[in-house]
Amino acid sequence: IVLKGAVLAEIIWENVSLRYMWDFDLLVREKDLSESEKKLVELGYISQEHLYPMDWFKCCQHIPPLCNPQNGMIAELHYDLTYPRNRFLLMQETWERAWPIKLCGVNTFMLCPDDLIIHLCLHLSYSDHMVGRLRNLTDIAKVLSYYKTCFNWEWIIKKAYERDFVSYIYYPLY
């Protein structure tokens, strides 16, 4: 599942030059993580794990980023969308709800609008710099406008209370 930037740029913003991104994020099933990393390495990507303390990845939802030295593009392979202490989006459910799309001529998947808006709201709360927060807020506004009637707000609200993430979505959506 292609996450955030690439999907937002091409599908939601409808112009890749309007949505800046310095990396691309992919959600990969945990069982496919090793093979996906291997494929990126075959394409010339190099692991950046030496830039991070190994303890950092114990609480993270992705493996160390991989960088393509020829173009500087960074790839993050996620196996989950929320930190281990949280279970706001359950991966089996997320995969079942994913929407098939064509991105840059390639068949792939994106998060369904409900999961996408939850993910963007959660990502906003994890962002530690102002530019990232402003970009996330504009992404949220754009997704809300683009998918106006596609949201299952009853489901989102029910899950927010069941999984205790009401405050994570209330303020960004407000």
PDB file of C-alpha atoms in Angstrom:
ATOM      1  CA  ILE A   1       0.000   0.000   0.000  1.00  0.00           C
ATOM      2  CA  VAL A   2       1.474   3.346  -1.028  1.00  0.00           C
ATOM      3  CA  LEU A   3       1.225   5.782   1.870  1.00  0.00           C
ATOM      4  CA  LYS A   4       0.975   9.543   2.166  1.00  0.00           C
ATOM      5  CA  GLY A   5       3.102  11.597  -0.243  1.00  0.00           C
ATOM      6  CA  ALA A   6       3.000   9.652  -3.509  1.00  0.00           C
ATOM      7  CA  VAL A   7      -0.726   8.891  -3.278  1.00  0.00           C
ATOM      8  CA  LEU A   8      -1.572  12.379  -2.091  1.00  0.00           C
ATOM      9  CA  ALA A   9       0.509  14.039  -4.814  1.00  0.00           C
ATOM     10  CA  GLU A  10      -0.896  12.093  -7.751  1.00  0.00           C
ATOM     11  CA  ILE A  11      -4.424  11.155  -6.661  1.00  0.00           C
ATOM     12  CA  ILE A  12      -5.535  13.853  -4.213  1.00  0.00           C
ATOM     13  CA  TRP A  13      -3.525  16.927  -5.255  1.00  0.00           C
ATOM     14  CA  GLU A  14      -3.649  15.743  -8.917  1.00  0.00           C
ATOM     15  CA  ASN A  15      -0.264  17.358  -9.557  1.00  0.00           C
ATOM     16  CA  VAL A  16       2.941  15.896  -8.142  1.00  0.00           C
ATOM     17  CA  SER A  17       4.596  19.324  -8.053  1.00  0.00           C
ATOM     18  CA  LEU A  18       2.016  20.578  -5.522  1.00  0.00           C
ATOM     19  CA  ARG A  19       2.810  17.993  -2.822  1.00  0.00           C
ATOM     20  CA  TYR A  20       6.450  18.042  -1.719  1.00  0.00           C
ATOM     21  CA  MET A  21       7.962  14.817  -0.414  1.00  0.00           C
ATOM     22  CA  TRP A  22      11.493  13.729   0.387  1.00  0.00           C
ATOM     23  CA  ASP A  23      10.760  10.037   0.780  1.00  0.00           C
ATOM     24  CA  PHE A  24       8.203   7.451  -0.144  1.00  0.00           C
ATOM     25  CA  ASP A  25       6.452   5.200   2.310  1.00  0.00           C
ATOM     26  CA  LEU A  26       5.132   1.741   1.549  1.00  0.00           C
ATOM     27  CA  LEU A  27       3.062  -0.469   3.816  1.00  0.00           C
ATOM     28  CA  VAL A  28       4.212  -4.045   3.361  1.00  0.00           C
ATOM     29  CA  ARG A  29       2.832  -7.143   5.024  1.00  0.00           C
ATOM     30  CA  GLU A  30       5.237  -8.199   7.749  1.00  0.00           C
ATOM     31  CA  LYS A  31       5.786 -11.568   6.058  1.00  0.00           C
ATOM     32  CA  ASP A  32       6.909  -9.721   2.877  1.00  0.00           C
ATOM     33  CA  LEU A  33       9.180  -7.206   4.606  1.00  0.00           C
ATOM     34  CA  SER A  34      12.483  -9.031   4.055  1.00  0.00           C
ATOM     35  CA  GLU A  35      11.756  -9.699   0.377  1.00  0.00           C
ATOM     36  CA  SER A  36      10.674  -6.075  -0.158  1.00  0.00           C
ATOM     37  CA  GLU A  37      13.867  -4.784   1.442  1.00  0.00           C
ATOM     38  CA  LYS A  38      15.891  -7.173  -0.701  1.00  0.00           C
ATOM     39  CA  LYS A  39      14.170  -5.863  -3.846  1.00  0.00           C
ATOM     40  CA  LEU A  40      14.998  -2.241  -2.952  1.00  0.00           C
ATOM     41  CA  VAL A  41      18.641  -3.210  -2.329  1.00  0.00           C
ATOM     42  CA  GLU A  42      18.699  -4.867  -5.787  1.00  0.00           C
ATOM     43  CA  LEU A  43      17.454  -1.524  -7.180  1.00  0.00           C
ATOM     44  CA  GLY A  44      20.442   0.254  -5.608  1.00  0.00           C
ATOM     45  CA  TYR A  45      18.999   1.378  -2.271  1.00  0.00           C
ATOM     46  CA  ILE A  46      21.299   1.268   0.756  1.00  0.00           C
ATOM     47  CA  SER A  47      20.144   0.809   4.342  1.00  0.00           C
ATOM     48  CA  GLN A  48      20.561   3.866   6.543  1.00  0.00           C
ATOM     49  CA  GLU A  49      20.397   1.956   9.826  1.00  0.00           C
ATOM     50  CA  HIS A  50      23.864   3.216  10.787  1.00  0.00           C
ATOM     51  CA  LEU A  51      22.324   6.698  11.182  1.00  0.00           C
ATOM     52  CA  TYR A  52      19.938   5.558  13.924  1.00  0.00           C
ATOM     53  CA  PRO A  53      20.438   3.887  17.285  1.00  0.00           C
ATOM     54  CA  MET A  54      19.112   0.310  17.052  1.00  0.00           C
ATOM     55  CA  ASP A  55      16.871   0.900  20.070  1.00  0.00           C
ATOM     56  CA  TRP A  56      14.975   3.425  17.968  1.00  0.00           C
ATOM     57  CA  PHE A  57      13.557   0.704  15.716  1.00  0.00           C
ATOM     58  CA  LYS A  58      12.230  -1.329  18.659  1.00  0.00           C
ATOM     59  CA  CYS A  59       9.442   1.228  19.082  1.00  0.00           C
ATOM     60  CA  CYS A  60       9.058   2.103  15.419  1.00  0.00           C
ATOM     61  CA  GLN A  61       6.675   0.771  12.827  1.00  0.00           C
ATOM     62  CA  HIS A  62       9.176   0.505   9.976  1.00  0.00           C
ATOM     63  CA  ILE A  63      12.603  -0.854   9.233  1.00  0.00           C
ATOM     64  CA  PRO A  64      15.568   1.519   8.850  1.00  0.00           C
ATOM     65  CA  PRO A  65      15.127   3.800   5.824  1.00  0.00           C
ATOM     66  CA  LEU A  66      16.843   2.908   2.576  1.00  0.00           C
ATOM     67  CA  CYS A  67      18.420   5.585   0.369  1.00  0.00           C
ATOM     68  CA  ASN A  68      19.122   5.547  -3.344  1.00  0.00           C
ATOM     69  CA  PRO A  69      22.533   7.287  -3.636  1.00  0.00           C
ATOM     70  CA  GLN A  70      21.952   8.120  -7.315  1.00  0.00           C
ATOM     71  CA  ASN A  71      18.890  10.304  -6.732  1.00  0.00           C
ATOM     72  CA  GLY A  72      18.769  10.733  -2.954  1.00  0.00           C
ATOM     73  CA  MET A  73      15.278   9.209  -2.729  1.00  0.00           C
ATOM     74  CA  ILE A  74      14.537   7.603   0.628  1.00  0.00           C
ATOM     75  CA  ALA A  75      12.242   4.595   0.992  1.00  0.00           C
ATOM     76  CA  GLU A  76      10.536   3.585   4.216  1.00  0.00           C
ATOM     77  CA  LEU A  77       9.030   0.128   4.431  1.00  0.00           C
ATOM     78  CA  HIS A  78       6.325   0.078   7.090  1.00  0.00           C
ATOM     79  CA  TYR A  79       4.828  -3.095   8.497  1.00  0.00           C
ATOM     80  CA  ASP A  80       2.400  -1.183  10.724  1.00  0.00           C
ATOM     81  CA  LEU A  81       0.924   2.311  10.812  1.00  0.00           C
ATOM     82  CA  THR A  82       0.872   2.985  14.526  1.00  0.00           C
ATOM     83  CA  TYR A  83       3.473   2.654  17.198  1.00  0.00           C
ATOM     84  CA  PRO A  84       3.424  -0.643  19.124  1.00  0.00           C
ATOM     85  CA  ARG A  85       1.821   0.900  22.202  1.00  0.00           C
ATOM     86  CA  ASN A  86      -1.180   1.938  20.070  1.00  0.00           C
ATOM     87  CA  ARG A  87      -3.516  -0.166  17.967  1.00  0.00           C
ATOM     88  CA  PHE A  88      -5.546   2.509  16.252  1.00  0.00           C
ATOM     89  CA  LEU A  89      -5.429   0.872  12.826  1.00  0.00           C
ATOM     90  CA  LEU A  90      -5.306  -2.914  12.798  1.00  0.00           C
ATOM     91  CA  MET A  91      -3.227  -4.177   9.893  1.00  0.00           C
ATOM     92  CA  GLN A  92      -5.420  -7.120   8.810  1.00  0.00           C
ATOM     93  CA  GLU A  93      -8.431  -4.811   8.707  1.00  0.00           C
ATOM     94  CA  THR A  94      -6.427  -2.098   6.927  1.00  0.00           C
ATOM     95  CA  TRP A  95      -5.288  -4.507   4.204  1.00  0.00           C
ATOM     96  CA  GLU A  96      -8.841  -5.771   3.685  1.00  0.00           C
ATOM     97  CA  ARG A  97     -10.149  -2.215   3.299  1.00  0.00           C
ATOM     98  CA  ALA A  98      -7.375  -0.948   0.979  1.00  0.00           C
ATOM     99  CA  TRP A  99      -8.416   0.471  -2.392  1.00  0.00           C
ATOM    100  CA  PRO A 100      -6.788  -0.705  -5.634  1.00  0.00           C
ATOM    101  CA  ILE A 101      -5.330   2.193  -7.649  1.00  0.00           C
ATOM    102  CA  LYS A 102      -3.017   2.823 -10.569  1.00  0.00           C
ATOM    103  CA  LEU A 103      -0.103   5.042  -9.567  1.00  0.00           C
ATOM    104  CA  CYS A 104       2.428   6.127 -12.191  1.00  0.00           C
ATOM    105  CA  GLY A 105       1.011   3.394 -14.419  1.00  0.00           C
ATOM    106  CA  VAL A 106       1.503   0.663 -11.792  1.00  0.00           C
ATOM    107  CA  ASN A 107      -1.291  -1.293 -10.122  1.00  0.00           C
ATOM    108  CA  THR A 108      -1.022  -0.915  -6.363  1.00  0.00           C
ATOM    109  CA  PHE A 109      -3.144  -0.018  -3.347  1.00  0.00           C
ATOM    110  CA  MET A 110      -3.885   2.990  -1.184  1.00  0.00           C
ATOM    111  CA  LEU A 111      -5.537   3.294   2.212  1.00  0.00           C
ATOM    112  CA  CYS A 112      -9.304   3.584   2.013  1.00  0.00           C
ATOM    113  CA  PRO A 113     -10.452   7.160   2.828  1.00  0.00           C
ATOM    114  CA  ASP A 114     -11.413   6.246   6.430  1.00  0.00           C
ATOM    115  CA  ASP A 115      -8.003   4.740   7.159  1.00  0.00           C
ATOM    116  CA  LEU A 116      -6.243   7.493   5.220  1.00  0.00           C
ATOM    117  CA  ILE A 117      -7.799  10.286   7.281  1.00  0.00           C
ATOM    118  CA  ILE A 118      -7.067   8.435  10.533  1.00  0.00           C
ATOM    119  CA  HIS A 119      -3.479   7.820   9.425  1.00  0.00           C
ATOM    120  CA  LEU A 120      -2.974  11.474   8.481  1.00  0.00           C
ATOM    121  CA  CYS A 121      -4.387  12.664  11.814  1.00  0.00           C
ATOM    122  CA  LEU A 122      -2.157  10.261  13.737  1.00  0.00           C
ATOM    123  CA  HIS A 123       0.852  11.222  11.646  1.00  0.00           C
ATOM    124  CA  LEU A 124       0.203  14.875  12.473  1.00  0.00           C
ATOM    125  CA  SER A 125       0.464  14.083  16.176  1.00  0.00           C
ATOM    126  CA  TYR A 126       3.803  12.295  15.608  1.00  0.00           C
ATOM    127  CA  SER A 127       5.286  15.142  13.537  1.00  0.00           C
ATOM    128  CA  ASP A 128       7.928  17.072  15.432  1.00  0.00           C
ATOM    129  CA  HIS A 129       8.422  20.072  13.147  1.00  0.00           C
ATOM    130  CA  MET A 130       6.131  22.908  12.086  1.00  0.00           C
ATOM    131  CA  VAL A 131       6.544  22.457   8.314  1.00  0.00           C
ATOM    132  CA  GLY A 132       5.510  18.809   8.627  1.00  0.00           C
ATOM    133  CA  ARG A 133       2.489  19.755  10.715  1.00  0.00           C
ATOM    134  CA  LEU A 134       1.350  22.414   8.249  1.00  0.00           C
ATOM    135  CA  ARG A 135       1.785  20.008   5.342  1.00  0.00           C
ATOM    136  CA  ASN A 136      -0.180  17.343   7.228  1.00  0.00           C
ATOM    137  CA  LEU A 137      -3.002  19.789   7.966  1.00  0.00           C
ATOM    138  CA  THR A 138      -3.235  20.770   4.295  1.00  0.00           C
ATOM    139  CA  ASP A 139      -3.214  17.069   3.345  1.00  0.00           C
ATOM    140  CA  ILE A 140      -6.074  16.429   5.784  1.00  0.00           C
ATOM    141  CA  ALA A 141      -8.079  19.339   4.364  1.00  0.00           C
ATOM    142  CA  LYS A 142      -7.450  18.188   0.803  1.00  0.00           C
ATOM    143  CA  VAL A 143      -8.443  14.570   1.560  1.00  0.00           C
ATOM    144  CA  LEU A 144     -11.630  15.728   3.303  1.00  0.00           C
ATOM    145  CA  SER A 145     -12.514  17.871   0.291  1.00  0.00           C
ATOM    146  CA  TYR A 146     -11.617  15.195  -2.277  1.00  0.00           C
ATOM    147  CA  TYR A 147     -13.534  12.314  -0.645  1.00  0.00           C
ATOM    148  CA  LYS A 148     -16.406  14.425   0.744  1.00  0.00           C
ATOM    149  CA  THR A 149     -19.087  11.716   0.845  1.00  0.00           C
ATOM    150  CA  CYS A 150     -16.885   8.601   0.970  1.00  0.00           C
ATOM    151  CA  PHE A 151     -16.192   8.642   4.692  1.00  0.00           C
ATOM    152  CA  ASN A 152     -17.941   6.281   7.064  1.00  0.00           C
ATOM    153  CA  TRP A 153     -17.979   8.709   9.983  1.00  0.00           C
ATOM    154  CA  GLU A 154     -19.967   6.312  12.196  1.00  0.00           C
ATOM    155  CA  TRP A 155     -17.238   3.688  11.780  1.00  0.00           C
ATOM    156  CA  ILE A 156     -14.442   6.230  12.366  1.00  0.00           C
ATOM    157  CA  ILE A 157     -16.074   7.593  15.535  1.00  0.00           C
ATOM    158  CA  LYS A 158     -16.859   4.098  16.844  1.00  0.00           C
ATOM    159  CA  LYS A 159     -13.249   2.965  16.315  1.00  0.00           C
ATOM    160  CA  ALA A 160     -11.901   6.209  17.807  1.00  0.00           C
ATOM    161  CA  TYR A 161     -13.744   5.488  21.058  1.00  0.00           C
ATOM    162  CA  GLU A 162     -13.079   1.720  21.055  1.00  0.00           C
ATOM    163  CA  ARG A 163      -9.358   2.137  20.368  1.00  0.00           C
ATOM    164  CA  ASP A 164      -8.909   5.335  22.370  1.00  0.00           C
ATOM    165  CA  PHE A 165      -7.721   7.747  19.692  1.00  0.00           C
ATOM    166  CA  VAL A 166     -10.474  10.361  19.865  1.00  0.00           C
ATOM    167  CA  SER A 167      -8.123  13.224  20.761  1.00  0.00           C
ATOM    168  CA  TYR A 168      -5.750  12.274  17.933  1.00  0.00           C
ATOM    169  CA  ILE A 169      -8.459  12.879  15.331  1.00  0.00           C
ATOM    170  CA  TYR A 170     -10.679  15.453  17.049  1.00  0.00           C
ATOM    171  CA  TYR A 171      -8.251  18.366  16.964  1.00  0.00           C
ATOM    172  CA  PRO A 172      -6.892  17.918  13.417  1.00  0.00           C
ATOM    173  CA  LEU A 173     -10.423  17.484  12.055  1.00  0.00           C
ATOM    174  CA  TYR A 174     -11.793  20.383  14.094  1.00  0.00           C
TER     175      TYR A 174
END
